[in-house]
Amino acid sequence: MVHKFILRRLLMMIPVLLGVVLVTFTLLYISPGCPARNRLGEQATPEAIIQLRAEMGLEDPFIVQFGRYIAGVVTLDFGNSFRTDQPFFDEILIRFPTTLHLAGMAVVLSLLIGIPLGIISAMKQYSWADAGATFLGLLFVSIPNFWLGMILLLIFAVELGVLPSLGWSAGVGTEFSNWHHWILPTITIGASAAAIIMRMTRSSMLEVVRQDYIRTARAKGQTPFKIIFKHSLKNALIPVTTVAGLQFGFLLGGAILTETIFSINGVGRFMMQAILNRDSPVVLGVALLLAFTFSIVNLLVDILYAFIDPRIRSQYR
Amino acid sequence: MSEYLLDVKNLSIYFFIQEGTVHAVNDLTFTLKPGETIGLVGETGAGKTTTALGIMSLVQSPPGMVVDGQIVFEGRDLLKLSEAEMRKVRGSKISMIFQDPMTSLNPVIPVGDQIAEVLLLHENLSAADARIKATEMLTKVGIRPERAKEYPHQFSGGMRQRVGIAIALACNPLLLIADEPTTALDVTIQAQVLELMKALKVEFNTSLIMITHDLGIVAEICDKVAIMYAGSAVETADKYELFRNPKHPYTIGLLNSIPDIEKDEESLKPIKGLMPDPMNLPGGCPFHPRCDHATSRCAEVVPPRVEVAKGHFVKCLLFEEGGA
């Protein structure tokens, strides 16, 4: 039955992805600027531009262009980049793992910081520790990550010179030996997620510890430590899982500016350049990829629910 | 050691909240012998549950605080025990069954493990032995042992309350506190759960504090009764004595408010007025604004606890020594 559920969810992704493509495609279609001119340069003659536009299929009606793109996507042909003339699929295969790696590390970091801080904050409600954690939480939720990235860069790379300003780029791979290149980008991107997860954990824990079953556990003579880790945490983590999944999706997309700041050759930076170059196949492809990843992560979160919460597990049966 | 298993003396529990002080339990006194069952009867807000949580040292603090009194259990004042010592008492010597079985079990832990947990805490058992004992407890409360692996949501309300009873009795406690254990259940299930509790109480020779607002349950299961009003036991007596010879006007009012199935009664006979706000109790006897026998003195003097017959205590100026 679990298979049926997963299959149904995968089928439900089709209209979502179609919607994403339609919106992105329409926005690109109506936005000003001409990819052919970008490719030929400012000196190109109008005839040459029109000829290239016809070759690129840009002179066809909207519906034809859209249909052609969808037909391509179905056969996993996402078109060639206008700029490099390489297939989008090949270009993204180089970059996507980098972005996935960055977002993954940021989520791990945010969980490692957010959950313990949230627990401490809830257990010592109204203490100075709680006040401090709540303040930091508010601070890091409010700070935009591109600003944080630049400030971190300025302090640790420029002033102190203890960490490299480059993230991953040519010559710097995602291998573990390059760990010091990961630090600043991961913190930049994970800080707000950590703050959000911390706040979620705190409020969720506060709600759980007021439940009757926690009183039952205390009436059994259970120790406070076990009441937190055995009775409360598993219940409290159910909403935190949702938030963590959403954050992972946001981080994938939100990496655009961070990747640019740290010169990371990932999907975000690729997207940024594509937008500037009016490289429609790449913009469309990345939007589609992010939407797809987001949907998959959501599906994984829902499956993860079933592991945590037996009530949901029995619904899938 | 005294003849009493539990001797609650002049217990007062207040909640200090922003809006003021809630006098949840006021100068409450009652005793319980080994194997005996006492019913704490009163309306919602009479301080019954707070009393129970007070005995377990589970009153939420802050804002709650035991401001006065003693809770002597097996010769020791529970209020003087450290939290670590109290943890050894909870679940093993005194345990509790809660009102709402739908919310008092942890939704993400199998019921068998929830029973085994209390055994692991207090009995010197291996995990495997605790699991075996847990399934034995399930059988005792009438649940098939193979259901131990199931989660609370897979059980009905009555079944969950049986699990609650199994948890409470697993370590063979000397005292069981049942906080309206059948209120959330429908009537036929209520009867089953009460029968089960009665049978297990005899089997385990457990003393029982039965918190209820149902005088029918008192008649069914209790040996003696404490009628609670505004956080205090206004009348305490043997069950038969109380039903035959009620003294306090509140008790009489309560008994009169039960409709008689034999008579053709036109309307119910409630006690006039409402329970006072525990944040703002009337001076003197807390019942005087609703009492037909109230005099001007009732508003000024807090009635002392008077023994009108052997084991029959009343807090009312009508029965003051040398009084009416």
XYZ file of C-alpha atoms in Angstrom, chain A residues 5-289:
285
model
C 0.786 6.069 -1.886
C 4.184 6.926 -3.351
C 2.958 6.343 -6.896
C -0.055 8.576 -6.309
C 2.164 11.311 -4.919
C 4.551 11.023 -7.879
C 1.632 11.369 -10.304
C 0.408 14.405 -8.390
C 3.759 16.049 -9.065
C 3.037 16.205 -12.818
C 0.486 19.064 -12.695
C 2.711 20.930 -10.216
C 5.732 20.729 -12.503
C 3.615 21.619 -15.562
C 2.424 24.698 -13.698
C 5.982 25.700 -12.819
C 7.082 25.331 -16.445
C 4.070 27.263 -17.726
C 4.641 30.208 -15.383
C 8.403 30.345 -15.971
C 8.000 29.918 -19.706
C 5.402 32.680 -19.916
C 7.528 35.071 -17.845
C 10.540 34.451 -20.064
C 8.404 34.834 -23.207
C 6.978 38.202 -22.241
C 10.128 39.626 -20.658
C 12.238 42.013 -22.741
C 15.652 41.184 -24.208
C 16.642 38.911 -27.038
C 18.786 35.796 -26.652
C 19.824 35.954 -30.296
C 21.145 39.466 -29.907
C 23.023 38.446 -26.769
C 24.673 35.668 -28.702
C 25.575 37.711 -31.796
C 26.585 40.839 -29.912
C 25.601 44.482 -30.289
C 27.071 44.845 -33.804
C 24.887 42.186 -35.416
C 22.655 43.158 -38.315
C 18.878 42.874 -37.939
C 18.825 40.260 -40.701
C 21.325 38.071 -38.904
C 19.372 38.359 -35.661
C 16.091 37.420 -37.335
C 17.754 34.515 -39.057
C 19.213 33.232 -35.774
C 15.877 33.732 -33.995
C 14.212 31.600 -36.635
C 16.898 28.939 -36.224
C 16.420 28.974 -32.453
C 12.675 28.646 -32.912
C 11.999 31.969 -31.245
C 9.840 33.215 -34.136
C 7.262 30.460 -33.622
C 3.965 31.166 -31.807
C 3.976 30.817 -28.001
C 1.964 27.615 -27.981
C 4.281 25.932 -30.462
C 7.379 26.890 -28.470
C 5.771 25.722 -25.256
C 4.630 22.447 -26.791
C 8.086 21.836 -28.205
C 9.667 22.391 -24.795
C 7.241 20.058 -23.016
C 7.767 17.410 -25.699
C 11.486 17.738 -25.094
C 11.166 17.480 -21.315
C 9.186 14.246 -21.634
C 12.153 12.693 -23.474
C 14.582 14.266 -20.948
C 15.778 16.737 -23.587
C 15.835 20.110 -21.858
C 17.354 21.920 -24.813
C 20.817 23.384 -25.173
C 22.116 26.387 -23.314
C 21.945 29.444 -25.563
C 25.261 30.575 -24.240
C 27.444 27.463 -24.340
C 25.348 25.398 -26.755
C 25.864 22.426 -24.435
C 22.852 20.263 -23.475
C 21.304 21.599 -20.249
C 21.236 18.092 -18.844
C 25.031 17.751 -19.079
C 25.638 21.210 -17.617
C 23.401 20.576 -14.634
C 24.889 17.167 -13.913
C 28.165 18.895 -13.108
C 26.627 21.534 -10.876
C 23.637 19.967 -9.134
C 25.669 17.707 -6.815
C 27.569 20.765 -5.561
C 24.371 22.613 -4.670
C 22.806 19.500 -3.181
C 25.930 19.038 -1.078
C 25.814 22.643 0.127
C 22.105 22.578 0.952
C 22.466 19.183 2.600
C 25.285 20.351 4.843
C 23.374 23.502 5.693
C 20.324 21.459 6.724
C 22.475 19.109 8.810
C 24.111 22.118 10.470
C 20.774 23.770 11.123
C 19.356 20.583 12.653
C 22.445 20.080 14.817
C 22.186 23.617 16.130
C 18.446 24.244 15.962
C 17.102 21.140 17.696
C 19.358 21.155 20.808
C 18.949 24.922 21.224
C 15.194 24.587 20.815
C 15.066 21.855 23.461
C 17.176 23.838 25.939
C 15.125 26.928 25.270
C 11.842 25.117 25.901
C 13.068 23.266 28.994
C 14.416 26.449 30.564
C 11.548 28.626 29.454
C 11.931 32.281 30.445
C 15.520 31.713 31.662
C 18.421 33.762 30.327
C 19.376 30.827 28.087
C 15.902 30.882 26.582
C 15.979 34.640 26.153
C 19.401 34.435 24.500
C 18.400 31.641 22.142
C 15.159 33.398 21.244
C 17.055 36.611 20.543
C 19.614 34.839 18.347
C 16.786 33.039 16.604
C 15.024 36.275 15.782
C 18.311 37.823 14.677
C 19.271 35.066 12.256
C 15.776 34.732 10.839
C 15.884 38.448 10.054
C 19.367 38.661 8.569
C 19.330 38.150 4.773
C 21.823 35.440 3.850
C 23.613 37.450 1.148
C 24.431 40.106 3.756
C 25.573 37.495 6.277
C 27.693 35.892 3.551
C 29.445 39.124 2.687
C 30.051 40.026 6.323
C 31.445 36.562 7.101
C 33.630 36.837 4.015
C 34.863 40.225 5.132
C 35.676 39.092 8.666
C 37.065 35.594 8.231
C 38.551 35.735 4.733
C 39.613 39.337 4.311
C 40.362 40.684 7.808
C 41.414 37.570 9.722
C 42.416 35.543 6.703
C 41.693 32.257 8.490
C 39.217 30.821 5.997
C 39.212 30.834 2.192
C 36.850 33.147 0.362
C 36.226 30.573 -2.325
C 33.659 27.877 -1.861
C 33.796 25.221 -4.515
C 35.035 26.180 -7.896
C 37.470 25.006 -10.500
C 40.059 22.945 -8.673
C 38.178 22.871 -5.381
C 35.898 19.852 -5.309
C 33.459 18.625 -2.716
C 36.005 16.222 -1.228
C 36.358 16.228 2.529
C 39.930 17.522 2.340
C 38.446 20.831 1.224
C 36.382 21.125 4.406
C 37.631 24.624 5.214
C 36.106 25.817 1.950
C 32.716 24.578 3.108
C 32.540 26.419 6.398
C 31.568 29.945 5.402
C 29.011 29.023 2.703
C 27.400 26.420 4.975
C 27.073 28.873 7.860
C 25.786 31.589 5.540
C 23.098 29.412 4.128
C 22.300 27.386 7.276
C 22.017 30.233 9.817
C 18.446 31.241 9.033
C 17.362 27.624 8.719
C 18.918 26.885 12.116
C 17.001 29.811 13.590
C 13.712 28.651 12.079
C 14.244 25.064 13.236
C 15.213 26.251 16.706
C 12.026 28.304 17.024
C 9.910 25.451 15.712
C 11.527 22.941 18.093
C 11.016 25.289 21.012
C 7.320 25.914 20.422
C 6.693 22.283 19.559
C 8.453 21.066 22.724
C 6.555 23.576 24.838
C 3.322 22.244 23.454
C 4.271 18.599 23.964
C 5.437 18.961 27.579
C 1.979 20.240 28.494
C 0.321 17.101 27.137
C -1.396 14.624 29.430
C 0.908 11.784 28.421
C 3.895 13.697 29.754
C 2.099 13.937 33.089
C 1.512 10.178 32.862
C 5.248 9.664 32.331
C 6.006 11.815 35.375
C 3.441 9.888 37.400
C 5.375 6.725 36.541
C 8.415 8.200 38.286
C 10.293 8.722 35.023
C 13.381 10.960 35.132
C 13.284 14.421 33.511
C 16.006 13.399 31.046
C 14.038 10.433 29.748
C 10.833 12.444 29.718
C 12.492 14.849 27.314
C 14.263 12.366 25.084
C 11.919 9.402 25.182
C 8.479 10.916 25.615
C 8.627 14.465 24.306
C 11.161 14.686 21.521
C 9.666 12.147 19.136
C 6.288 13.854 19.373
C 7.813 17.296 19.088
C 9.876 16.420 16.028
C 6.865 15.761 13.817
C 6.313 19.451 12.919
C 10.080 20.057 12.933
C 10.449 17.464 10.167
C 8.053 19.420 7.964
C 9.948 22.629 8.510
C 13.317 20.976 7.911
C 12.064 19.556 4.606
C 10.734 22.919 3.483
C 13.987 24.565 4.522
C 15.962 22.106 2.427
C 13.884 23.149 -0.560
C 14.331 26.848 0.190
C 18.065 26.367 0.678
C 18.401 24.774 -2.748
C 16.784 27.825 -4.293
C 18.202 30.324 -1.824
C 21.724 29.240 -2.670
C 21.643 31.519 -5.727
C 23.154 34.540 -4.000
C 25.373 32.601 -1.630
C 26.881 30.646 -4.501
C 27.549 33.878 -6.305
C 29.249 35.419 -3.261
C 31.505 32.426 -2.666
C 32.044 31.711 -6.371
C 30.568 28.262 -6.016
C 29.993 26.585 -9.330
C 26.546 25.327 -8.426
C 23.019 25.460 -9.749
C 22.298 28.831 -8.153
C 25.183 30.625 -9.764
C 24.391 28.894 -13.052
C 20.813 30.170 -12.788
C 22.007 33.678 -11.962
C 24.214 33.808 -15.043
C 21.442 32.317 -17.169
C 18.993 34.989 -16.029
C 21.487 37.734 -16.871
C 22.120 36.186 -20.304
C 18.465 35.522 -21.050
C 19.454 31.877 -21.407
C 15.886 30.560 -21.395
C 16.543 26.789 -21.562
C 18.795 27.005 -18.511
C 16.408 29.196 -16.508
C 13.516 26.885 -17.335
C 15.556 23.799 -16.635
C 16.761 25.031 -13.257
C 13.259 26.130 -12.241
C 11.954 22.725 -13.204
C 14.791 20.969 -11.376
